[in-house]
Amino acid sequence: MTIMKLNVLFSTVLLGAGIAVAQNPVESSSISMVEGMMNVDMDLRLDEYKVKSNQAIVVTPCLVNMADTLWLEPVGVYGRSRYIQHLRGNDFGIGTPATVFRAGKVPENYHYNRQLEWEPWIDGATLDVKVERYGCVACSEGKPELIKGIGMWHSPRLDTKESFAYVQPAVEREKTRQISGRANVEFPVNSVKLLDSFRNNYAELAVVRATVDSVRDDKDVTIRKVSIKGYASPEGSYANNERLAKGRTLAVEDYVTQLYKFGKGMIHSSWEAEDWNGLRDWVAKSNIENRDGILAVIDSSLAPDAKDRKLATQYPRQYQTLLNTVYPTLRHTDYLIEYVIRSYSDPKEILEVMKKKPGNLSLDEFFIAAQSLEPGSPEFNEVMEIAVRMYPDDPVANLNAANIAIAKKDIPAAEKYLSKAGNSVDATYARGILEMVKGDYDAAQPLLEEAQSKGVKKAARMIEQLEELREFAKVRAAAKAGNARSGK
């Protein structure tokens, strides 16, 4: 038997006059769905009413949704004379309740239950109770009392508020980072003397300085190593190119050392005489004529000088293009700075760092900050979303971001994040919830069952919701079919 009990409220408001609040008959109530039928359940304390011999009190529940009202079967408490007339079939114009108790013989707690078919208008309906007191014949004593908001019915909805399993990332003990760049520092022909005023060198060296300064000026950062590697282009002799590559690299090293006073051994320099890999990458991505033939020469086992001569003689027109367009870019200096960022443990400090330098934070530090916030709040979501931007390929970052997207019902974003969330049991669980949000209950069930079997405790409640949603889908389909047949 499938039972759905949803959104039951217990706030009571009395309108009108006549029945005191202390005499409110409703102790508890619920609206549920059992096997496709709506069940209205209430525990009523009717024994507290004081009813004279010729008086009657009638309690009538109703479901109300704006202009639609469905009155349910009433319950009456009759005084002695009124009860005798009731047994004789006399209702004195007030109608005959389905259930009537004689005053003084009312059970202490009467359980009221009525069943009815679900109809679309009931979605969002409130359960109210009208209480009327009658005197002699059909005389009403005072205005009827309307006890509002005893319960409320909403069709089953996917409730994901407490369902998400946010995963704590592994702790990064030492936050070692790298920042790299490339400078096309130029030198006079065959010279290894660095002139910052030569051609575009001032701008190129400014980029190098900005890169170093970006980490050197951060009080939370310690630079461990600076690596510099210089390259020359393939034209000319290999021996001379090696001399140029070495000399120009050491010139850049000397420039950086004098500028920043790095300690001994912190700068590591190397060089490569000719950047054939760079040339190959450019040709492979280009539409240059005879591209495959040029690549074959580059990939051949010929010595560097022989390769360059063959390119010049076999493809003279294309070689001239390479010489004028590509070779200048192959004379470059690559640099890499390795540094360590201190750890953060205070959530408030982490949130401040996140605003200014989110790249300084490890994934587990983002999680520390998130734990200090209300899950699902805008602030919590912001932390998780920045975390995945900083770590776009990390499975845990993507899983947590997917949970946020699912909560927002942003299906495309959730699918994108889950595609990079790995195959952990928590990722399986999240994929199950996403299928529920999409309304594909058949796809959701095996995923949730797998997650439950592997220890995800929250999966049990989601499976219960899945059954409720699936059952209600049948009820809704049946009601729709019935309305279609009746022409509604």
Coordinates of C-alpha atoms in Angstrom, one line a residue:
M1 CA 0.0 0.0 0.0
T2 CA 1.4 3.4 -1.0
I3 CA 0.6 6.3 1.4
M4 CA 1.4 9.9 0.6
K5 CA 0.9 12.4 3.4
L6 CA 1.8 15.8 2.4
N7 CA 2.2 19.4 3.7
V8 CA -0.1 19.0 6.7
L9 CA -0.5 22.2 8.7
F10 CA -1.8 22.6 12.2
S11 CA -2.4 26.3 12.6
T12 CA -6.0 27.0 13.6
V13 CA -7.9 30.4 13.3
L14 CA -11.3 30.9 14.7
L15 CA -13.7 33.3 13.0
G16 CA -17.1 34.5 14.3
A17 CA -18.5 34.0 17.8
G18 CA -20.1 31.3 19.9
I19 CA -17.5 28.5 20.3
A20 CA -14.5 29.4 22.5
V21 CA -11.0 28.6 21.5
A22 CA -10.8 26.1 24.3
Q23 CA -13.6 24.3 22.7
N24 CA -11.9 23.9 19.3
P25 CA -12.7 20.3 18.5
V26 CA -9.8 19.5 16.2
E27 CA -6.8 18.0 18.0
S28 CA -4.9 16.8 15.0
S29 CA -5.5 16.3 11.3
S30 CA -3.9 15.2 8.0
I31 CA -4.7 14.8 4.4
S32 CA -3.1 11.8 2.7
M33 CA -3.4 9.7 -0.4
V34 CA -3.8 6.0 -0.1
E35 CA -3.9 3.8 -3.2
G36 CA -5.1 6.8 -5.3
M37 CA -7.8 8.0 -2.9
M38 CA -7.7 11.1 -0.9
N39 CA -8.1 10.5 2.9
V40 CA -9.1 13.2 5.3
D41 CA -8.3 12.3 8.9
M42 CA -9.0 14.2 12.1
D43 CA -9.0 13.5 15.8
L44 CA -12.0 15.4 17.3
R45 CA -12.7 16.2 20.9
L46 CA -16.4 16.4 20.8
D47 CA -17.0 15.4 24.3
E48 CA -16.0 18.8 25.6
Y49 CA -19.0 20.5 24.2
K50 CA -21.8 21.3 26.6
V51 CA -25.1 20.7 24.9
K52 CA -28.6 21.3 26.4
S53 CA -31.4 18.8 25.8
N54 CA -32.9 20.7 22.8
Q55 CA -29.6 21.8 21.3
A56 CA -27.3 20.4 18.6
I57 CA -23.7 21.1 17.5
V58 CA -22.8 20.2 13.9
V59 CA -19.1 19.9 12.8
T60 CA -18.7 20.0 9.0
P61 CA -15.2 19.7 7.4
C62 CA -14.6 21.1 3.9
L63 CA -11.9 21.4 1.3
V64 CA -11.5 25.0 0.0
N65 CA -9.5 26.3 -2.9
M66 CA -10.5 29.8 -3.9
A67 CA -13.9 29.6 -5.4
D68 CA -14.1 25.8 -5.1
T69 CA -15.5 24.2 -2.0
L70 CA -16.2 20.5 -1.3
W71 CA -18.3 19.9 1.9
L72 CA -17.6 16.6 3.6
E73 CA -19.9 14.5 5.8
P74 CA -20.8 16.4 9.0
V75 CA -20.7 15.0 12.6
G76 CA -23.3 16.0 15.2
V77 CA -23.5 16.2 19.0
Y78 CA -27.2 16.3 20.1
G79 CA -28.8 17.0 23.4
R80 CA -31.2 14.3 24.8
S81 CA -34.5 15.6 23.2
R82 CA -32.8 16.5 19.9
Y83 CA -31.2 13.0 19.8
I84 CA -34.6 11.3 20.4
Q85 CA -36.1 13.3 17.5
H86 CA -33.1 12.3 15.4
L87 CA -33.8 8.6 16.0
R88 CA -37.4 9.2 14.9
G89 CA -36.1 10.7 11.6
N90 CA -36.7 14.4 12.4
D91 CA -33.9 16.8 11.5
F92 CA -35.8 20.0 12.0
G93 CA -34.5 21.6 8.8
I94 CA -30.7 21.3 9.6
G95 CA -30.0 18.1 7.7
T96 CA -28.9 14.8 9.1
P97 CA -25.2 14.3 9.8
A98 CA -23.8 10.9 8.9
T99 CA -22.6 10.4 12.4
V100 CA -24.6 11.7 15.5
F101 CA -23.6 11.3 19.1
R102 CA -25.9 11.9 22.1
A103 CA -24.5 14.4 24.5
G104 CA -22.9 12.7 27.5
K105 CA -22.1 9.6 25.5
V106 CA -19.5 11.1 23.1
P107 CA -16.2 9.1 22.9
E108 CA -13.3 11.0 24.4
N109 CA -11.5 11.1 21.1
Y110 CA -13.4 10.5 17.8
H111 CA -11.4 9.7 14.7
Y112 CA -12.9 11.2 11.6
N113 CA -12.0 9.7 8.3
R114 CA -13.5 10.3 4.9
Q115 CA -12.3 9.2 1.4
L116 CA -12.8 11.0 -1.9
E117 CA -11.4 10.9 -5.4
W118 CA -8.6 13.3 -6.2
E119 CA -9.4 16.1 -8.7
P120 CA -6.9 18.7 -10.0
W121 CA -8.7 21.6 -8.2
I122 CA -7.8 20.0 -4.8
D123 CA -4.1 20.8 -5.4
G124 CA -3.4 23.6 -2.9
A125 CA -6.8 23.2 -1.1
T126 CA -7.0 23.9 2.7
L127 CA -9.0 21.8 5.1
D128 CA -11.4 24.0 7.1
V129 CA -14.0 23.0 9.7
K130 CA -17.4 24.8 10.2
V131 CA -19.0 24.5 13.7
E132 CA -22.7 25.4 14.0
R133 CA -24.8 25.5 17.2
Y134 CA -28.6 25.0 16.9
G135 CA -31.3 25.6 19.5
C136 CA -35.0 24.8 19.2
V137 CA -36.1 23.5 15.9
A138 CA -33.7 24.9 13.2
C139 CA -32.7 28.1 15.1
S140 CA -29.0 28.9 14.8
E141 CA -27.4 30.3 17.9
G142 CA -24.7 32.7 16.9
K143 CA -22.7 32.8 13.7
P144 CA -21.2 29.6 12.4
E145 CA -17.5 29.3 13.5
L146 CA -15.0 28.6 10.7
I147 CA -11.8 27.0 11.8
K148 CA -9.4 27.6 9.0
G149 CA -6.2 26.1 7.9
I150 CA -6.6 22.7 9.7
G151 CA -4.6 21.1 6.9
M152 CA -3.4 21.7 3.4
W153 CA -3.0 19.4 0.4
H154 CA -0.4 19.8 -2.2
S155 CA 0.3 17.1 -4.8
P156 CA 3.6 15.3 -4.3
R157 CA 6.6 17.5 -5.1
L158 CA 10.2 16.6 -5.2
D159 CA 11.7 18.0 -2.0
T160 CA 15.5 18.2 -2.4
K161 CA 16.1 20.7 0.5
E162 CA 17.8 18.1 2.7
S163 CA 18.7 15.6 0.1
F164 CA 22.0 16.7 -1.3
A165 CA 25.2 15.1 -0.3
Y166 CA 27.9 17.7 -0.5
V167 CA 31.3 16.1 -0.5
Q168 CA 34.3 17.3 1.4
P169 CA 37.4 17.5 -0.7
A170 CA 40.7 15.9 0.3
V171 CA 42.9 18.3 2.4
E172 CA 45.8 19.8 0.4
R173 CA 48.6 19.8 2.9
E174 CA 50.9 22.1 0.9
K175 CA 49.5 24.5 -1.7
T176 CA 52.2 24.5 -4.4
R177 CA 51.3 26.5 -7.4
Q178 CA 52.8 27.5 -10.7
I179 CA 52.5 30.5 -12.9
S180 CA 54.1 30.6 -16.4
G181 CA 54.5 32.9 -19.3
R182 CA 56.3 33.6 -22.5
A183 CA 58.3 36.7 -23.5
N184 CA 59.4 37.4 -27.1
V185 CA 62.5 39.3 -26.0
E186 CA 64.4 40.4 -29.1
F187 CA 68.2 40.9 -29.5
P188 CA 70.2 42.6 -32.3
V189 CA 71.4 40.1 -34.9
N190 CA 73.9 37.6 -33.5
S191 CA 74.0 39.5 -30.2
V192 CA 73.3 38.2 -26.7
K193 CA 73.2 41.7 -25.1
L194 CA 69.7 42.5 -23.6
L195 CA 68.5 46.0 -24.4
D196 CA 65.2 46.9 -22.8
S197 CA 64.8 49.7 -25.3
F198 CA 65.3 47.5 -28.3
R199 CA 62.1 47.1 -30.4
N200 CA 59.2 45.8 -28.2
N201 CA 61.4 44.6 -25.3
Y202 CA 60.1 47.1 -22.8
A203 CA 56.6 45.8 -23.1
E204 CA 57.7 42.1 -23.1
L205 CA 59.9 42.6 -20.0
A206 CA 57.0 44.5 -18.3
V207 CA 54.9 41.3 -18.7
V208 CA 57.7 39.3 -17.0
R209 CA 57.8 41.8 -14.2
A210 CA 54.1 41.8 -13.7
T211 CA 54.0 38.0 -13.5
V212 CA 56.7 37.9 -10.9
D213 CA 55.1 40.8 -9.0
S214 CA 51.7 39.1 -8.9
V215 CA 53.1 36.5 -6.5
R216 CA 56.1 38.3 -5.0
D217 CA 53.9 41.0 -3.6
D218 CA 51.4 38.6 -2.0
K219 CA 52.2 38.3 1.7
D220 CA 50.7 34.8 1.8
V221 CA 53.0 33.5 -0.9
T222 CA 56.5 32.2 -0.8
I223 CA 58.4 31.8 -4.1
R224 CA 60.3 28.5 -4.2
K225 CA 61.8 28.5 -7.8
V226 CA 62.1 30.5 -11.0
S227 CA 62.7 28.6 -14.2
I228 CA 63.8 30.2 -17.4
K229 CA 64.2 28.5 -20.8
G230 CA 65.3 30.3 -24.0
Y231 CA 64.9 29.2 -27.6
A232 CA 66.4 30.3 -30.9
S233 CA 64.8 29.8 -34.4
P234 CA 66.1 27.1 -36.9
E235 CA 67.6 29.3 -39.6
G236 CA 71.4 29.5 -39.6
S237 CA 73.8 27.0 -38.1
Y238 CA 72.8 24.9 -35.1
A239 CA 76.0 25.7 -33.3
N240 CA 75.5 29.4 -33.5
N241 CA 71.8 29.1 -32.6
E242 CA 72.9 27.1 -29.5
R243 CA 75.3 30.0 -28.6
L244 CA 72.5 32.5 -29.0
A245 CA 69.9 30.5 -27.1
K246 CA 72.3 30.1 -24.1
G247 CA 73.6 33.6 -24.1
R248 CA 70.2 35.2 -24.4
T249 CA 68.8 33.0 -21.7
L250 CA 71.5 34.0 -19.3
A251 CA 71.0 37.6 -20.2
V252 CA 67.3 37.3 -19.1
E253 CA 68.4 35.5 -16.0
D254 CA 70.8 38.3 -15.1
Y255 CA 68.0 40.9 -15.7
V256 CA 65.6 39.1 -13.3
T257 CA 68.3 38.5 -10.7
Q258 CA 69.4 42.1 -10.6
L259 CA 65.8 43.3 -10.5
Y260 CA 64.5 41.0 -7.7
K261 CA 67.6 40.0 -5.8
F262 CA 66.6 36.3 -5.7
G263 CA 68.7 34.1 -3.5
K264 CA 71.4 31.9 -4.9
G265 CA 70.1 28.7 -6.6
M266 CA 66.5 30.0 -6.8
I267 CA 66.7 30.7 -10.5
H268 CA 67.2 27.6 -12.8
S269 CA 68.0 28.3 -16.5
S270 CA 68.1 26.1 -19.5
W271 CA 68.0 26.6 -23.3
E272 CA 67.2 24.8 -26.5
A273 CA 69.1 25.8 -29.7
E274 CA 66.1 25.6 -32.1
D275 CA 62.4 25.4 -31.4
W276 CA 61.4 22.7 -33.9
N277 CA 58.4 21.7 -31.8
G278 CA 57.1 25.2 -31.9
L279 CA 57.5 25.2 -35.7
R280 CA 55.7 21.9 -36.1
D281 CA 52.8 23.1 -34.0
W282 CA 52.3 26.1 -36.1
V283 CA 52.5 24.2 -39.4
A284 CA 50.2 21.5 -38.2
K285 CA 47.5 24.0 -37.3
S286 CA 47.9 26.1 -40.4
N287 CA 46.6 25.8 -44.0
I288 CA 50.0 26.4 -45.6
E289 CA 50.5 24.9 -49.0
N290 CA 52.4 21.6 -49.0
R291 CA 51.7 21.3 -45.2
D292 CA 52.1 17.5 -45.1
G293 CA 55.4 17.6 -47.0
I294 CA 56.7 20.3 -44.7
L295 CA 55.7 18.2 -41.7
A296 CA 57.4 15.2 -43.1
V297 CA 60.6 17.1 -43.3
I298 CA 60.3 18.4 -39.8
D299 CA 59.5 14.9 -38.5
S300 CA 62.4 13.3 -40.4
S301 CA 65.6 12.0 -38.8
L302 CA 67.7 14.6 -40.6
A303 CA 70.1 16.8 -38.5
P304 CA 68.7 20.2 -37.7
D305 CA 70.8 22.1 -40.3
A306 CA 69.9 19.6 -43.0
K307 CA 66.2 19.9 -42.2
D308 CA 66.4 23.7 -42.5
R309 CA 68.2 23.5 -45.8
K310 CA 65.7 21.0 -47.2
L311 CA 62.8 23.1 -46.3
A312 CA 64.5 26.1 -48.0
T313 CA 65.3 24.2 -51.2
Q314 CA 62.3 22.0 -51.5
Y315 CA 59.6 24.5 -50.5
P316 CA 61.2 27.9 -51.1
R317 CA 58.0 29.9 -51.3
Q318 CA 56.6 28.4 -48.1
Y319 CA 60.0 28.6 -46.4
Q320 CA 60.0 32.4 -47.0
T321 CA 56.6 32.6 -45.3
L322 CA 57.9 30.7 -42.3
L323 CA 61.1 32.7 -42.2
N324 CA 59.2 36.0 -42.2
T325 CA 56.1 35.1 -40.2
V326 CA 56.9 32.1 -37.9
Y327 CA 60.6 32.1 -37.1
P328 CA 60.6 35.4 -35.2
T329 CA 58.0 33.9 -32.7
L330 CA 60.3 30.9 -32.2
R331 CA 62.9 33.1 -30.6
H332 CA 61.3 33.3 -27.1
T333 CA 62.0 32.9 -23.4
D334 CA 59.6 30.8 -21.4
Y335 CA 59.5 31.3 -17.6
L336 CA 57.8 29.5 -14.8
I337 CA 57.5 30.5 -11.1
E338 CA 56.8 27.8 -8.5
Y339 CA 55.4 29.1 -5.2
V340 CA 53.6 28.0 -2.0
I341 CA 50.6 29.7 -0.5
R342 CA 50.0 29.5 3.2
S343 CA 46.9 27.6 4.5
Y344 CA 43.7 29.2 5.8
S345 CA 41.4 27.8 8.4
D346 CA 39.2 30.7 9.5
P347 CA 35.9 30.7 7.4
K348 CA 35.7 34.5 7.6
E349 CA 39.3 35.0 6.4
I350 CA 38.6 32.5 3.6
L351 CA 35.6 34.4 2.4
E352 CA 37.7 37.6 2.4
V353 CA 40.4 35.9 0.4
M354 CA 37.8 34.5 -2.0
K355 CA 36.7 38.0 -2.9
K356 CA 40.2 39.2 -3.8
K357 CA 42.3 36.2 -4.7
P358 CA 40.2 33.1 -5.0
G359 CA 43.2 31.3 -6.7
N360 CA 44.9 31.3 -3.3
L361 CA 42.4 28.9 -1.9
S362 CA 42.5 25.1 -2.0
L363 CA 39.3 23.2 -2.7
D364 CA 39.1 22.1 0.9
E365 CA 39.3 25.7 2.1
F366 CA 36.4 26.6 -0.1
F367 CA 34.5 23.8 1.6
I368 CA 35.5 25.1 5.1
A369 CA 33.9 28.4 4.2
A370 CA 30.8 26.8 2.8
Q371 CA 30.2 24.8 6.0
S372 CA 29.9 28.1 7.9
L373 CA 26.9 29.1 5.6
E374 CA 23.4 27.8 5.3
P375 CA 23.3 25.1 2.6
G376 CA 21.4 26.3 -0.4
S377 CA 21.7 30.0 0.6
P378 CA 23.0 32.4 -2.1
E379 CA 26.2 32.8 -0.1
F380 CA 26.7 29.0 0.1
N381 CA 26.0 28.6 -3.6
E382 CA 28.5 31.4 -4.5
V383 CA 31.3 29.6 -2.6
M384 CA 30.7 26.3 -4.4
E385 CA 30.3 28.0 -7.8
I386 CA 33.6 30.0 -7.4
A387 CA 35.3 26.7 -6.3
V388 CA 34.3 24.9 -9.5
R389 CA 35.5 27.9 -11.6
M390 CA 38.9 27.7 -9.8
Y391 CA 39.0 23.9 -10.2
P392 CA 37.0 23.2 -13.4
D393 CA 38.2 19.6 -13.8
D394 CA 38.0 18.5 -10.2
P395 CA 35.3 15.8 -9.7
V396 CA 34.4 16.9 -6.2
A397 CA 34.1 20.6 -7.2
N398 CA 31.9 19.5 -10.1
L399 CA 29.7 17.3 -8.0
N400 CA 29.1 20.0 -5.4
A401 CA 28.3 22.5 -8.2
A402 CA 26.0 20.0 -9.8
N403 CA 24.0 19.7 -6.5
I404 CA 23.5 23.4 -6.5
A405 CA 22.4 23.4 -10.2
I406 CA 19.9 20.6 -9.4
A407 CA 18.5 22.6 -6.5
K408 CA 17.9 25.5 -8.9
K409 CA 16.5 23.1 -11.5
D410 CA 19.1 24.2 -13.9
I411 CA 19.3 20.9 -15.8
P412 CA 21.8 21.9 -18.5
A413 CA 24.3 23.1 -15.9
A414 CA 23.7 20.1 -13.7
E415 CA 24.4 17.8 -16.6
K416 CA 27.5 19.7 -17.5
Y417 CA 28.9 19.4 -14.0
L418 CA 28.0 15.8 -13.5
S419 CA 29.8 14.9 -16.8
K420 CA 33.0 15.8 -14.9
A421 CA 32.0 14.6 -11.5
G422 CA 33.5 11.1 -11.8
N423 CA 31.9 7.8 -10.8
S424 CA 31.8 8.0 -7.0
V425 CA 28.7 6.7 -5.2
D426 CA 27.8 10.4 -4.3
A427 CA 27.9 11.2 -8.0
T428 CA 25.7 8.3 -8.8
Y429 CA 23.3 9.5 -6.1
A430 CA 23.3 13.1 -7.6
R431 CA 22.6 11.6 -11.0
G432 CA 19.6 9.8 -9.5
I433 CA 18.2 13.1 -8.1
L434 CA 18.7 14.8 -11.4
E435 CA 16.6 12.2 -13.2
M436 CA 13.9 12.7 -10.6
V437 CA 14.0 16.5 -11.3
K438 CA 13.7 15.7 -15.0
G439 CA 10.7 13.5 -14.3
D440 CA 12.4 10.3 -15.5
Y441 CA 11.5 8.1 -12.5
D442 CA 12.5 4.8 -14.3
A443 CA 16.0 6.2 -14.9
A444 CA 16.3 7.5 -11.3
Q445 CA 15.4 4.4 -9.5
P446 CA 18.4 2.1 -10.2
L447 CA 20.8 5.0 -9.6
L448 CA 19.2 5.7 -6.2
E449 CA 19.1 2.1 -5.3
E450 CA 22.7 1.7 -6.2
A451 CA 23.6 4.7 -4.0
Q452 CA 21.5 3.3 -1.1
S453 CA 23.2 -0.1 -1.4
K454 CA 26.6 1.6 -1.2
G455 CA 25.8 3.5 2.0
V456 CA 24.2 6.8 1.0
K457 CA 21.6 7.1 3.8
K458 CA 19.7 10.0 2.2
A459 CA 18.9 7.7 -0.8
A460 CA 16.2 5.9 1.2
R461 CA 14.1 9.0 1.6
M462 CA 14.5 9.9 -2.0
I463 CA 13.4 6.4 -3.0
E464 CA 10.3 7.0 -0.9
Q465 CA 9.6 10.3 -2.7
L466 CA 10.2 8.5 -6.0
E467 CA 7.4 6.0 -5.2
E468 CA 5.1 8.9 -4.1
L469 CA 5.7 10.8 -7.3
R470 CA 5.3 7.7 -9.5
E471 CA 2.1 6.7 -7.8
F472 CA 0.7 10.2 -8.0
A473 CA 1.6 10.4 -11.7
K474 CA -0.8 7.4 -12.2
V475 CA -3.5 9.2 -10.2
R476 CA -3.1 12.3 -12.2
A477 CA -3.2 10.4 -15.5
A478 CA -6.4 8.6 -14.5
A479 CA -8.1 11.8 -13.5
K480 CA -7.1 13.4 -16.8
A481 CA -8.4 10.4 -18.7
G482 CA -11.7 10.6 -16.7
N483 CA -12.1 14.3 -17.4
A484 CA -11.5 13.6 -21.1
R485 CA -14.2 11.0 -21.2
S486 CA -16.7 13.2 -19.4
G487 CA -15.8 16.2 -21.6
K488 CA -14.4 18.4 -18.7

